[in-house]
PDB file of C-alpha atoms in Angstrom:
ATOM      1  CA  MET A 647     110.220 123.360 106.577  1.00 71.00           C
ATOM      2  CA  GLY A 648     113.428 124.128 104.730  1.00 88.00           C
ATOM      3  CA  ILE A 649     116.539 125.880 105.917  1.00 90.00           C
ATOM      4  CA  GLY A 650     115.501 129.153 104.253  1.00 93.00           C
ATOM      5  CA  VAL A 651     112.085 129.190 105.908  1.00 94.00           C
ATOM      6  CA  SER A 652     113.678 128.401 109.279  1.00 95.00           C
ATOM      7  CA  ILE A 653     116.089 131.314 108.952  1.00 95.00           C
ATOM      8  CA  PHE A 654     113.157 133.536 107.962  1.00 96.00           C
ATOM      9  CA  PHE A 655     111.259 132.551 111.145  1.00 96.00           C
ATOM     10  CA  ILE A 656     114.322 133.173 113.320  1.00 96.00           C
ATOM     11  CA  THR A 657     114.816 136.597 111.718  1.00 96.00           C
ATOM     12  CA  LEU A 658     111.144 137.518 112.011  1.00 96.00           C
ATOM     13  CA  GLY A 659     111.115 136.409 115.644  1.00 96.00           C
ATOM     14  CA  ALA A 660     114.195 138.480 116.439  1.00 96.00           C
ATOM     15  CA  ILE A 661     112.624 141.543 114.831  1.00 95.00           C
ATOM     16  CA  LEU A 662     109.411 141.085 116.810  1.00 92.00           C
ATOM     17  CA  LYS A 663     111.313 140.464 120.057  1.00 93.00           C
ATOM     18  CA  PHE A 664     114.006 143.145 119.915  1.00 93.00           C
ATOM     19  CA  ALA A 665     113.040 145.825 117.374  1.00 91.00           C
ATOM     20  CA  ILE A 666     109.361 146.469 118.056  1.00 87.00           C
ATOM     21  CA  GLU A 667     107.993 148.019 121.219  1.00 84.00           C
ATOM     22  CA  PRO A 668     105.929 145.453 123.181  1.00 78.00           C
ATOM     23  CA  ASP A 669     102.957 147.804 123.642  1.00 77.00           C
ATOM     24  CA  VAL A 670     102.380 148.600 119.937  1.00 74.00           C
ATOM     25  CA  LEU A 671      99.163 146.565 119.778  1.00 75.00           C
ATOM     26  CA  GLY A 672      98.082 147.243 123.347  1.00 75.00           C
ATOM     27  CA  ASP A 673      98.052 144.941 126.348  1.00 78.00           C
ATOM     28  CA  THR A 674      96.139 142.083 124.720  1.00 81.00           C
ATOM     29  CA  VAL A 675      98.845 140.994 122.231  1.00 82.00           C
ATOM     30  CA  HIS A 676     102.389 140.391 123.465  1.00 87.00           C
ATOM     31  CA  ILE A 677     104.616 140.909 120.424  1.00 90.00           C
ATOM     32  CA  ASP A 678     107.767 139.911 122.316  1.00 89.00           C
ATOM     33  CA  VAL A 679     106.277 136.515 123.259  1.00 91.00           C
ATOM     34  CA  ILE A 680     105.249 135.910 119.642  1.00 92.00           C
ATOM     35  CA  GLY A 681     108.834 136.765 118.629  1.00 94.00           C
ATOM     36  CA  VAL A 682     110.251 134.196 121.038  1.00 95.00           C
ATOM     37  CA  ILE A 683     107.823 131.574 119.718  1.00 96.00           C
ATOM     38  CA  PHE A 684     108.903 132.298 116.126  1.00 97.00           C
ATOM     39  CA  MET A 685     112.574 132.027 117.087  1.00 97.00           C
ATOM     40  CA  VAL A 686     112.011 128.675 118.815  1.00 97.00           C
ATOM     41  CA  VAL A 687     109.998 127.293 115.879  1.00 96.00           C
ATOM     42  CA  GLY A 688     112.678 128.496 113.449  1.00 96.00           C
ATOM     43  CA  GLY A 689     115.459 126.928 115.525  1.00 96.00           C
ATOM     44  CA  VAL A 690     113.692 123.585 115.757  1.00 96.00           C
ATOM     45  CA  GLY A 691     112.933 123.678 112.039  1.00 95.00           C
ATOM     46  CA  LEU A 692     116.570 124.468 111.254  1.00 95.00           C
ATOM     47  CA  LEU A 693     117.832 121.555 113.347  1.00 94.00           C
ATOM     48  CA  LEU A 694     115.331 119.146 111.790  1.00 93.00           C
ATOM     49  CA  SER A 695     116.193 120.345 108.288  1.00 92.00           C
ATOM     50  CA  ILE A 696     119.889 119.738 108.883  1.00 91.00           C
ATOM     51  CA  VAL A 697     119.288 116.288 110.392  1.00 89.00           C
ATOM     52  CA  PHE A 698     116.955 115.163 107.616  1.00 87.00           C
ATOM     53  CA  ALA A 699     119.239 116.578 104.908  1.00 84.00           C
ATOM     54  CA  SER A 700     122.169 114.540 106.210  1.00 75.00           C
ATOM     55  CA  ARG A 701     120.040 111.395 106.457  1.00 71.00           C
ATOM     56  CA  ARG A 702     118.686 111.914 102.952  1.00 67.00           C
ATOM     57  CA  GLY A 703     122.206 111.978 101.505  1.00 59.00           C
ATOM     58  CA  GLN A 704     123.218 108.730 103.235  1.00 58.00           C
ATOM     59  CA  THR A 705     120.102 106.923 102.083  1.00 53.00           C
ATOM     60  CA  SER A 706     120.596 107.765  98.420  1.00 54.00           C
ATOM     61  CA  ASP A 707     124.272 106.696  98.502  1.00 54.00           C
ATOM     62  CA  ASN A 708     123.430 103.364 100.140  1.00 58.00           C
ATOM     63  CA  HIS A 709     120.624 102.703  97.669  1.00 60.00           C
ATOM     64  CA  LEU A 710     122.925 103.451  94.736  1.00 60.00           C
ATOM     65  CA  MET A 711     125.600 101.067  96.035  1.00 62.00           C
ATOM     66  CA  GLU A 712     123.047  98.265  96.458  1.00 63.00           C
ATOM     67  CA  HIS A 713     121.683  98.873  92.965  1.00 61.00           C
ATOM     68  CA  GLU A 714     125.150  98.798  91.358  1.00 63.00           C
ATOM     69  CA  ASN A 715     126.237  95.602  93.149  1.00 64.00           C
ATOM     70  CA  LYS A 716     123.142  93.548  92.266  1.00 68.00           C
ATOM     71  CA  PRO A 717     123.514  91.282  89.255  1.00 63.00           C
ATOM     72  CA  GLU A 718     120.885  91.746  86.563  1.00 66.00           C
ATOM     73  CA  ALA A 719     118.398  88.870  86.375  1.00 56.00           C
TER      74      ALA A 719
END
């Protein structure tokens, strides 16, 4: 999940939680709970995207340094 998709889930969750009346679909579906779930999933996805993006940058720099310092055989 990318950063854009994570922000989309957070936004969608906030809309479902705060902008829509909870009883729109009756008592069987709780829109506000679904909104909270979307916000949590979006937040976790955003954190993981940031962590993996920073790790990805370090890995490519280290690999490039190793490749440049190896003598050709």
